[in-house]
GROMACS .gro file of C-alpha atoms in nm:
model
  355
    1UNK     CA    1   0.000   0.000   0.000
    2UNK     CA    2   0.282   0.242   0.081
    3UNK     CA    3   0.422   0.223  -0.283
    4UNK     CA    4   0.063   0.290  -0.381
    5UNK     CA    5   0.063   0.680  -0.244
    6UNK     CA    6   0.391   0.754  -0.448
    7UNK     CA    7   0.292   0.630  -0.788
    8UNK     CA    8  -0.083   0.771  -0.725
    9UNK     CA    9   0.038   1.121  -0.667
   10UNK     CA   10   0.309   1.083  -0.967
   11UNK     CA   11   0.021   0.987  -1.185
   12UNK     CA   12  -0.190   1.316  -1.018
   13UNK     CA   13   0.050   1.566  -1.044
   14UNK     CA   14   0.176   1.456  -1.444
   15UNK     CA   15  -0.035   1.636  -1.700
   16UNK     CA   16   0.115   1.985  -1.427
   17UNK     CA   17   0.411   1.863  -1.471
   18UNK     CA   18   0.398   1.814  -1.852
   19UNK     CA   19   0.177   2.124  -1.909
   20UNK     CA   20   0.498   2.316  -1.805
   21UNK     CA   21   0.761   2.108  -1.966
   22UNK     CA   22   0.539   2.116  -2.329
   23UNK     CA   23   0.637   2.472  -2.453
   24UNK     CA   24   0.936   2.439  -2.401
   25UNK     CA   25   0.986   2.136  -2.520
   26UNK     CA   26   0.772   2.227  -2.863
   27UNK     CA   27   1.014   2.511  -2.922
   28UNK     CA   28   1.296   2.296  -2.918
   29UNK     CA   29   1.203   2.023  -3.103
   30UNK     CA   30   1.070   2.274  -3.396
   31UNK     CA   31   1.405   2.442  -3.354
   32UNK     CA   32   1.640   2.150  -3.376
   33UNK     CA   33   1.400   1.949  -3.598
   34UNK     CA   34   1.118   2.172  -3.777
   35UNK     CA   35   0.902   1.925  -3.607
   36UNK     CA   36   0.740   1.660  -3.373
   37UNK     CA   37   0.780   1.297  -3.335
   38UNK     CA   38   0.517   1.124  -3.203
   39UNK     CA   39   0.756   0.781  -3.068
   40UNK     CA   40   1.020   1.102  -2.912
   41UNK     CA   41   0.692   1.229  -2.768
   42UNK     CA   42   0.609   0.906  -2.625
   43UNK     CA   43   0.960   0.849  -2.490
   44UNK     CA   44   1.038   1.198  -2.339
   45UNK     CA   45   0.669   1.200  -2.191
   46UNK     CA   46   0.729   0.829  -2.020
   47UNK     CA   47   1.074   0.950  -1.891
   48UNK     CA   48   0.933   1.272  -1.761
   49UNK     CA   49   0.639   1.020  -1.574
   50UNK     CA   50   0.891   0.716  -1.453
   51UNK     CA   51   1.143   0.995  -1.316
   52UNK     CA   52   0.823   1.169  -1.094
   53UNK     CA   53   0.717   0.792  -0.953
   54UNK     CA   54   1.088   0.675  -0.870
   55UNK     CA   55   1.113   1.036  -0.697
   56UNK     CA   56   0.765   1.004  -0.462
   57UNK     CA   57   0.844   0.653  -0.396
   58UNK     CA   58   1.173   0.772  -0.213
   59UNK     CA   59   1.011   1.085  -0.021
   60UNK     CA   60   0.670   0.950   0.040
   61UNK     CA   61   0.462   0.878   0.246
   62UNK     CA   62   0.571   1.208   0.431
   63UNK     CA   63   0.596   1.170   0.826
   64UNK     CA   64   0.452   1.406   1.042
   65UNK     CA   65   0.713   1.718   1.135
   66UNK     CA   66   0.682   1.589   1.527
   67UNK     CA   67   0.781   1.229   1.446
   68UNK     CA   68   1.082   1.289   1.243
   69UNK     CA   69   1.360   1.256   1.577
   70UNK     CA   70   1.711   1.201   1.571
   71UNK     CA   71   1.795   0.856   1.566
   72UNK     CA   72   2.116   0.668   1.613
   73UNK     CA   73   2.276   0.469   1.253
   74UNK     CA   74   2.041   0.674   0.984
   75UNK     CA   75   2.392   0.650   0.818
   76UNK     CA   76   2.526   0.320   0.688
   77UNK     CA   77   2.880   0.309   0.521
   78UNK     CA   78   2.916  -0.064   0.529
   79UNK     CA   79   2.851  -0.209   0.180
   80UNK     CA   80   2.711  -0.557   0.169
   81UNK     CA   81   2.542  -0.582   0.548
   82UNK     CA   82   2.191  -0.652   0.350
   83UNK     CA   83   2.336  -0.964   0.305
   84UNK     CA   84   2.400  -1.060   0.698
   85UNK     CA   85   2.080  -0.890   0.741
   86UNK     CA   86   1.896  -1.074   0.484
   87UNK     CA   87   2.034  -1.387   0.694
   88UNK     CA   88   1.949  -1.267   1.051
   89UNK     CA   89   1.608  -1.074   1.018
   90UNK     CA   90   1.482  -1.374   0.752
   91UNK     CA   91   1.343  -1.734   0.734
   92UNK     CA   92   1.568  -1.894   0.501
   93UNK     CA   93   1.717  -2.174   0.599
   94UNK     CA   94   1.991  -2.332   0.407
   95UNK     CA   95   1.929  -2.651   0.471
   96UNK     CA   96   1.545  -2.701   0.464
   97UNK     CA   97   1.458  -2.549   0.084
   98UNK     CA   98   1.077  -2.545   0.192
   99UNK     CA   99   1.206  -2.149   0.333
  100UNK     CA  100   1.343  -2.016   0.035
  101UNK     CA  101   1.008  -1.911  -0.119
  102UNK     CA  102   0.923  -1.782   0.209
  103UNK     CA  103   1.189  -1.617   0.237
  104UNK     CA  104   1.189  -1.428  -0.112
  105UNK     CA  105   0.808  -1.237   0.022
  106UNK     CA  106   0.992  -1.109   0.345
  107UNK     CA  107   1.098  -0.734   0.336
  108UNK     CA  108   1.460  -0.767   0.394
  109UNK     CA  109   1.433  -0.924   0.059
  110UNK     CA  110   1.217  -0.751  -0.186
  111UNK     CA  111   1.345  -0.413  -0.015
  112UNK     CA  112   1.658  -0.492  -0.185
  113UNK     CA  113   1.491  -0.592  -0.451
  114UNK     CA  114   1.287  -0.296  -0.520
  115UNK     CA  115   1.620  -0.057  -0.528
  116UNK     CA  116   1.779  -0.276  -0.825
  117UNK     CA  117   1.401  -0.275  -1.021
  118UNK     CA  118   1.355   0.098  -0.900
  119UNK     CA  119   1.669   0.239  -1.154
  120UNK     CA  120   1.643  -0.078  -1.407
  121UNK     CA  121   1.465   0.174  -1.652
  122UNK     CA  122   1.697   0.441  -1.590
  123UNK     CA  123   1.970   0.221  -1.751
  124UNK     CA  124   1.737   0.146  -2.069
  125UNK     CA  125   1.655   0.545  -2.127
  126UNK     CA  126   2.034   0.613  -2.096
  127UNK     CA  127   2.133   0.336  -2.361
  128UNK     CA  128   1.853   0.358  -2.559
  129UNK     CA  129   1.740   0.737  -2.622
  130UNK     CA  130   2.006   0.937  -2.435
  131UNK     CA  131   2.335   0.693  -2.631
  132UNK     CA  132   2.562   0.674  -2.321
  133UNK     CA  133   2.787   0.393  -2.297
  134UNK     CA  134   2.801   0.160  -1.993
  135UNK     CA  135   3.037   0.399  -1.881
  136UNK     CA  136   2.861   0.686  -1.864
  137UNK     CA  137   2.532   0.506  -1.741
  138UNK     CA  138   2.713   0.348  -1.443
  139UNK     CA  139   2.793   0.708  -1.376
  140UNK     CA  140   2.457   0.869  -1.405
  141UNK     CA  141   2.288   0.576  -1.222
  142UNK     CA  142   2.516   0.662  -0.900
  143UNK     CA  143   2.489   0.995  -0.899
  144UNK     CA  144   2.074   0.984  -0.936
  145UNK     CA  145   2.127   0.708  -0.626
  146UNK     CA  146   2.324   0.931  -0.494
  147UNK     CA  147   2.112   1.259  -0.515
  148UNK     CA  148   1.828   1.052  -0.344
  149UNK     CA  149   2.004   0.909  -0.058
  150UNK     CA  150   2.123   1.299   0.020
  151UNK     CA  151   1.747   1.377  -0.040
  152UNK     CA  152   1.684   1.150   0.262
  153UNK     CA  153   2.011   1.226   0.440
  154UNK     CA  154   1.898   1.588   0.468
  155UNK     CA  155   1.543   1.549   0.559
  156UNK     CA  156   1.406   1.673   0.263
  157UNK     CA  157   1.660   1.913   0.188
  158UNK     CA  158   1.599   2.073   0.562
  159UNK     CA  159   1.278   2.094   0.561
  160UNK     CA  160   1.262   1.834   0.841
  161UNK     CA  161   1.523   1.852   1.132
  162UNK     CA  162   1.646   1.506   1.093
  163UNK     CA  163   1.631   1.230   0.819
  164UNK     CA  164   1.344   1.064   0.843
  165UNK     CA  165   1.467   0.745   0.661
  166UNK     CA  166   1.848   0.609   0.654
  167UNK     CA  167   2.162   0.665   0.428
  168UNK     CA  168   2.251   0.320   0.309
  169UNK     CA  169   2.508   0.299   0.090
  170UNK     CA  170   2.409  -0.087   0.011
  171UNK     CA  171   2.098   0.172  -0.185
  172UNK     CA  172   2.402   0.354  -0.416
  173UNK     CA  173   2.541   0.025  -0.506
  174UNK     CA  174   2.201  -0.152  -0.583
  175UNK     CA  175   2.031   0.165  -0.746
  176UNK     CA  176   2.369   0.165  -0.941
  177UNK     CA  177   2.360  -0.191  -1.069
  178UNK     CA  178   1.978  -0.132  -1.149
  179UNK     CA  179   2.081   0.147  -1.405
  180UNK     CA  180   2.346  -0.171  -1.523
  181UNK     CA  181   2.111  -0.430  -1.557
  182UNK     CA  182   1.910  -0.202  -1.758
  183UNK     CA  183   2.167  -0.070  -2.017
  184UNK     CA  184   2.232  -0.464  -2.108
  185UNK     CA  185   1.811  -0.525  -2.107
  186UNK     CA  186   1.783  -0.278  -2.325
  187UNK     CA  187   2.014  -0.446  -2.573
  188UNK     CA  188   1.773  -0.704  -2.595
  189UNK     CA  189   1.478  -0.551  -2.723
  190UNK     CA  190   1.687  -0.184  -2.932
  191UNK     CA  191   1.672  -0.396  -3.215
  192UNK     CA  192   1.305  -0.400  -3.250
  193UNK     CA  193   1.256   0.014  -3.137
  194UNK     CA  194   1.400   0.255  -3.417
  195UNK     CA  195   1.691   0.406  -3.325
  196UNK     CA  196   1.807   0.794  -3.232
  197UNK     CA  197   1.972   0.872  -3.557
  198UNK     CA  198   1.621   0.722  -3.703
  199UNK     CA  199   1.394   0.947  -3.487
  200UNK     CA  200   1.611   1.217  -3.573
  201UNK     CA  201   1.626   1.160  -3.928
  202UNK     CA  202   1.236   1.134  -3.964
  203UNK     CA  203   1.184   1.435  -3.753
  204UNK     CA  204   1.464   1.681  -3.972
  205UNK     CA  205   1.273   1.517  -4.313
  206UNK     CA  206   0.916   1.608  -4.190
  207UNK     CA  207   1.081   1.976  -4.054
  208UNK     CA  208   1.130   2.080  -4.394
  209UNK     CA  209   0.749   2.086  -4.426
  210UNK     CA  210   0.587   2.404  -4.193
  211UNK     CA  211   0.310   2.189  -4.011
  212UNK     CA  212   0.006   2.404  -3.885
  213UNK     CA  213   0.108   2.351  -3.522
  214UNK     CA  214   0.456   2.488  -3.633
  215UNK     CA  215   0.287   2.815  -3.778
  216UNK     CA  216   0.065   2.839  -3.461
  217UNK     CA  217   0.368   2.821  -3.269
  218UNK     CA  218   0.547   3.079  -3.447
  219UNK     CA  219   0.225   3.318  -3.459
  220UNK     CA  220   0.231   3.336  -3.060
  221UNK     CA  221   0.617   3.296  -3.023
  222UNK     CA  222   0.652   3.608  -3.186
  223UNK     CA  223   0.324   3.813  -3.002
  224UNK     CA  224   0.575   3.681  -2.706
  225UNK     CA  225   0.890   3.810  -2.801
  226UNK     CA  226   0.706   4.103  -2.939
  227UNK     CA  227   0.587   4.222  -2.623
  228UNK     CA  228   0.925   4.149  -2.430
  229UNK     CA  229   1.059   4.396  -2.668
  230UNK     CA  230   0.801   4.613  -2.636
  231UNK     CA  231   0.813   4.610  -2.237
  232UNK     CA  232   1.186   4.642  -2.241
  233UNK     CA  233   1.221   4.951  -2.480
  234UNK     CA  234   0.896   5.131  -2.364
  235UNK     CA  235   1.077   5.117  -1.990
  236UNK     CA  236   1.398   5.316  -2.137
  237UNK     CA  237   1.227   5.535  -2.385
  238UNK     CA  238   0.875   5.746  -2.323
  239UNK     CA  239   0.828   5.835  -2.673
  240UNK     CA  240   0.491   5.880  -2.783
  241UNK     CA  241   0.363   5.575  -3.041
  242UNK     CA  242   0.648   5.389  -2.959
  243UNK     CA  243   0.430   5.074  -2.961
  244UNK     CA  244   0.385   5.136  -3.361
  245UNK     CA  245   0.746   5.238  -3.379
  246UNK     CA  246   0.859   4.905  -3.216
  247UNK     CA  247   0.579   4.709  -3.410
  248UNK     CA  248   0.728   4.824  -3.752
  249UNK     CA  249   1.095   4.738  -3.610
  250UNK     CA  250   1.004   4.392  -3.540
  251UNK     CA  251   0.732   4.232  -3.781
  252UNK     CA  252   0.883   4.469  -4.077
  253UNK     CA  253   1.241   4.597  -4.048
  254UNK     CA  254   1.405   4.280  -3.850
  255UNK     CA  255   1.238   4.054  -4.146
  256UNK     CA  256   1.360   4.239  -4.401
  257UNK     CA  257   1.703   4.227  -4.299
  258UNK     CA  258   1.665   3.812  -4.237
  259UNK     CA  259   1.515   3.740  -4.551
  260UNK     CA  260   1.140   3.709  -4.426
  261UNK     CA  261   1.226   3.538  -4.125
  262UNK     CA  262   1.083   3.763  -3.753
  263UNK     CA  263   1.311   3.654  -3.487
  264UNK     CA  264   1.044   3.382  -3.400
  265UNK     CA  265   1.107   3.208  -3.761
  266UNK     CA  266   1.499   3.231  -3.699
  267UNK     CA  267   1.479   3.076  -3.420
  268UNK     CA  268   1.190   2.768  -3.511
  269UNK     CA  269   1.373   2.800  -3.874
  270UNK     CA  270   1.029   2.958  -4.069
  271UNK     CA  271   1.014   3.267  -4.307
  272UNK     CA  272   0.757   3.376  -4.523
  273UNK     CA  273   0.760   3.357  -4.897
  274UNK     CA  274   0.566   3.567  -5.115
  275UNK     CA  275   0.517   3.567  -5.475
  276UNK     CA  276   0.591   3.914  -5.555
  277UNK     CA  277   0.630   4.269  -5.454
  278UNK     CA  278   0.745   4.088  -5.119
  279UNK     CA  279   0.808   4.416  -4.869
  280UNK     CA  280   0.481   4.628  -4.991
  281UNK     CA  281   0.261   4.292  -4.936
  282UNK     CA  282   0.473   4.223  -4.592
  283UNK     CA  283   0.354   4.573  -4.471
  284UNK     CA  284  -0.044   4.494  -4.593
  285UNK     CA  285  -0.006   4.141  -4.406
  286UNK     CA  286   0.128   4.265  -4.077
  287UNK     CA  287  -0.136   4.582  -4.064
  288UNK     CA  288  -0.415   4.351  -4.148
  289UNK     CA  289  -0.273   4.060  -3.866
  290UNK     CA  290  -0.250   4.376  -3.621
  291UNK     CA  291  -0.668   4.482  -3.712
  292UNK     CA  292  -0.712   4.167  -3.734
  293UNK     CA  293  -0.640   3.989  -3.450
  294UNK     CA  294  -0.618   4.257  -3.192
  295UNK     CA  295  -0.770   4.576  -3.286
  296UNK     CA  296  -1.092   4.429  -3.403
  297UNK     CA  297  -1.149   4.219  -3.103
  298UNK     CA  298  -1.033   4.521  -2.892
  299UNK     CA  299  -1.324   4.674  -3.081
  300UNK     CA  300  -1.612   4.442  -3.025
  301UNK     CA  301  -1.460   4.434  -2.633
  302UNK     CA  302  -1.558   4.850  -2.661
  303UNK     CA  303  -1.874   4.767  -2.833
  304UNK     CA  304  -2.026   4.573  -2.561
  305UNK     CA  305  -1.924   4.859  -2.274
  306UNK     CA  306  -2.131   5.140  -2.464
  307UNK     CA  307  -2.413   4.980  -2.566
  308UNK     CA  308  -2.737   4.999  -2.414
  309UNK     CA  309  -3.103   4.865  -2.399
  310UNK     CA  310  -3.296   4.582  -2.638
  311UNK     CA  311  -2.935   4.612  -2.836
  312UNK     CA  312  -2.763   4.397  -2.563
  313UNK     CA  313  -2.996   4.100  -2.661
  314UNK     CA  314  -2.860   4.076  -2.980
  315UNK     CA  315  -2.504   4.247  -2.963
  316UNK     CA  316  -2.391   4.081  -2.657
  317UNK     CA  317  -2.447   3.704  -2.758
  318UNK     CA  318  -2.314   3.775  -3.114
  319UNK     CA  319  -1.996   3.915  -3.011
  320UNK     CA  320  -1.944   3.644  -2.764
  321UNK     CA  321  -2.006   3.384  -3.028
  322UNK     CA  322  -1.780   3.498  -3.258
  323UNK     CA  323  -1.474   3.586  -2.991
  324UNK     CA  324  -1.560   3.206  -2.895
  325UNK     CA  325  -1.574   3.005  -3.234
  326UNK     CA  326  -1.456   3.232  -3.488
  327UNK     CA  327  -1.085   3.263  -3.367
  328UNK     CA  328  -1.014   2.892  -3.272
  329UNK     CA  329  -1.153   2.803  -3.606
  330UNK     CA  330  -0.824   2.936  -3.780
  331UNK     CA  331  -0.620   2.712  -3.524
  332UNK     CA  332  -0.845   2.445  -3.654
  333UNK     CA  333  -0.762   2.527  -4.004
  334UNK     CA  334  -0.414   2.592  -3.944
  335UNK     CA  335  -0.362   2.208  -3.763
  336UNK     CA  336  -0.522   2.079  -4.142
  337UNK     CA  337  -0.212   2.267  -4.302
  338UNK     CA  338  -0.500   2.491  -4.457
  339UNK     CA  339  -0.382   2.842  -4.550
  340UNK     CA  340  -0.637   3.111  -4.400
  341UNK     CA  341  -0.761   3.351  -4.678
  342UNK     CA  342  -0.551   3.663  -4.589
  343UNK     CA  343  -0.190   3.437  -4.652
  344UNK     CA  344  -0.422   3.313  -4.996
  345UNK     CA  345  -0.464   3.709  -5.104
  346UNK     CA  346  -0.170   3.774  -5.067
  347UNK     CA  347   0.031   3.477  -5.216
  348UNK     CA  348   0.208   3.420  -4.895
  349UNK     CA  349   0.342   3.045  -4.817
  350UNK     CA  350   0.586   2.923  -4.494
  351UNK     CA  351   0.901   2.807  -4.598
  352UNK     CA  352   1.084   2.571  -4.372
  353UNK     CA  353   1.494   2.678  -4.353
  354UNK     CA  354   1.589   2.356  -4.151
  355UNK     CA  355   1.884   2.179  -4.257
   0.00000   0.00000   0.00000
């Protein structure tokens, strides 16, 4: 039951966890890559998961603050004594083999157990997605071992006064061969997964086509960065319309200079292509995106603080309806790789720079 409350609150706490970790991890993936593989999604996502359980399942269950005392050996530097306590506190006996099954369900056993399973798929992530050598994995293994067992050494990194379970270095050296026994399980089965260089290979191919997530990305990357620059300038310079000033700078000037790329399409590798009279139709597309998407809504957002009366009926459940479906129905479009009528006007197309 006690391994129950770790894993449940792993599994609880996940979709935070990877709610955080997904931006960034989109924006490197589209910037290494020009896109997303689902098997690196699968992997990265598991990792993220396993890494949270084997983490809860050596804090948890959390004592109470009053029953965490100091206690006498919370630190053992011995290697090896869970063997002479695997004979003393057990009922094996050697002689009578009726005890050895018995003997395997007893805690001093599967205790031990547990901390060689616990880092088992450490050792196959390491071989198999992260390419270290035994070497390296041996290395890692210890030192995630290690960073536990000083987890528990400190009491929670001082939150308690004392530890409230023991230092056992017999945990390093079984947490270590875990990671071990993993690297050579993994050998068995990397022959049926596709490898790295594959992943990678498939992902680089498929970046040189600008998916519609891609372009979504790089529509609110740049309204990001956009507004850091904005922020940053507008705090050193009070100049009046500095926010059209800055707007010209970045969605104009800086793409002009980087051959239609904003700083947003440098960085996920996208600039925009037109089919003639490129700078003159750049200007038309970014003061139509700027209406478009923000001054118009801003508008309707007025429109429903100064009006009045029988008007409200109609006015107020329009606006709403098109604020609501209207705008996530060019995200919609956008995930079909479907090119939204202003980029069709003006004969603009993505263009994928990855290499």
């Amino acid at each position: 039951m006690s391994y129950l409350i770790p894993i449940r609150t792993a599994i609880i706490l996940f979709p935070l966890i990877a709610l955080l970790f997904t931006i960034p991890f989109i924006l490197h993936q589209y910037h290494k890559y020009g896109s997303i593989h689902k098997f690196r999604v699968c992997i990265i996502y598991s990792f993220i998961l396993y890494m949270m359980v084997i983490y809860f399942l050596v804090i948890l269950p959390l004592p109470k603050m009053e029953e965490v005392v100091y206690q006498e050996g919370m630190i053992r530097l011995i290697p090896f004594t869970f063997i002479f306590d695997f004979l003393r506190e057990s009922s094996l006996v050697i002689s009578e083999p009726s005890t050895y099954l018995l003997a395997l369900k007893e805690p001093c056993f599967y205790t031990v157990l547990f901390n060689i399973l616990m880092t088992v798929p450490f050792g196959m992530y390491l071989r198999y997605y992260f390419k270290c050598s035994l070497k390296k994995t041996i290395f890692y293994s210890f030192l995630l071992s290690l960073f536990f067992e000083l987890t528990q050494l400190t009491g929670l990194y001082y939150i308690y006064p004392y530890p409230y379970r023991f230092f056992d270095v017999d945990d390093l050296l079984m947490n270590t061969l875990g990671g071990i026994i993993g690297y050579f399980f993994m050998g068995l089965f990397k022959k049926f997964l596709p490898s790295r260089e594959e992943i990678d290979s498939i992902s680089i191919e498929k970046g040189k086509e600008v998916s519609g997530l891609r372009r979504i990305t790089l529509f609110f990357l740049d309204i990001f960065l956009f507004f850091l620059f904005f922020f940053f300038i507008a705090s050193f310079f009070k100049i009046k319309y500095i926010g059209l000033f800055l707007f010209f700078i970045y969605y104009i000037f800086i793409p002009t200079i980087l051959d239609g790329k904003t700083i947003g399409g440098q960085f996920l590798n996208v600039r925009l292509l037109f089919s003639n009279h490129s700078f003159v139709r750049s200007i038309i597309r970014i003061l139509f995106l700027f209406a478009y998407y923000f001054a118009f809504p801003y508008f309707l957002l007025c429109l429903l603080g100064i009006t009045r009366g029988i008007l409200n009926i109609i006015i107020y459940p329009t606006i709403f309806l098109f604020i609501l479906f209207f705008y996530p129905l060019h995200i919609f479009l956008l995930l079909k790789k479907k090119r939204l009528f202003y980029d069709k006007i003006l004969g603009v197309s993505y263009l994928s720079t990855i290499q």
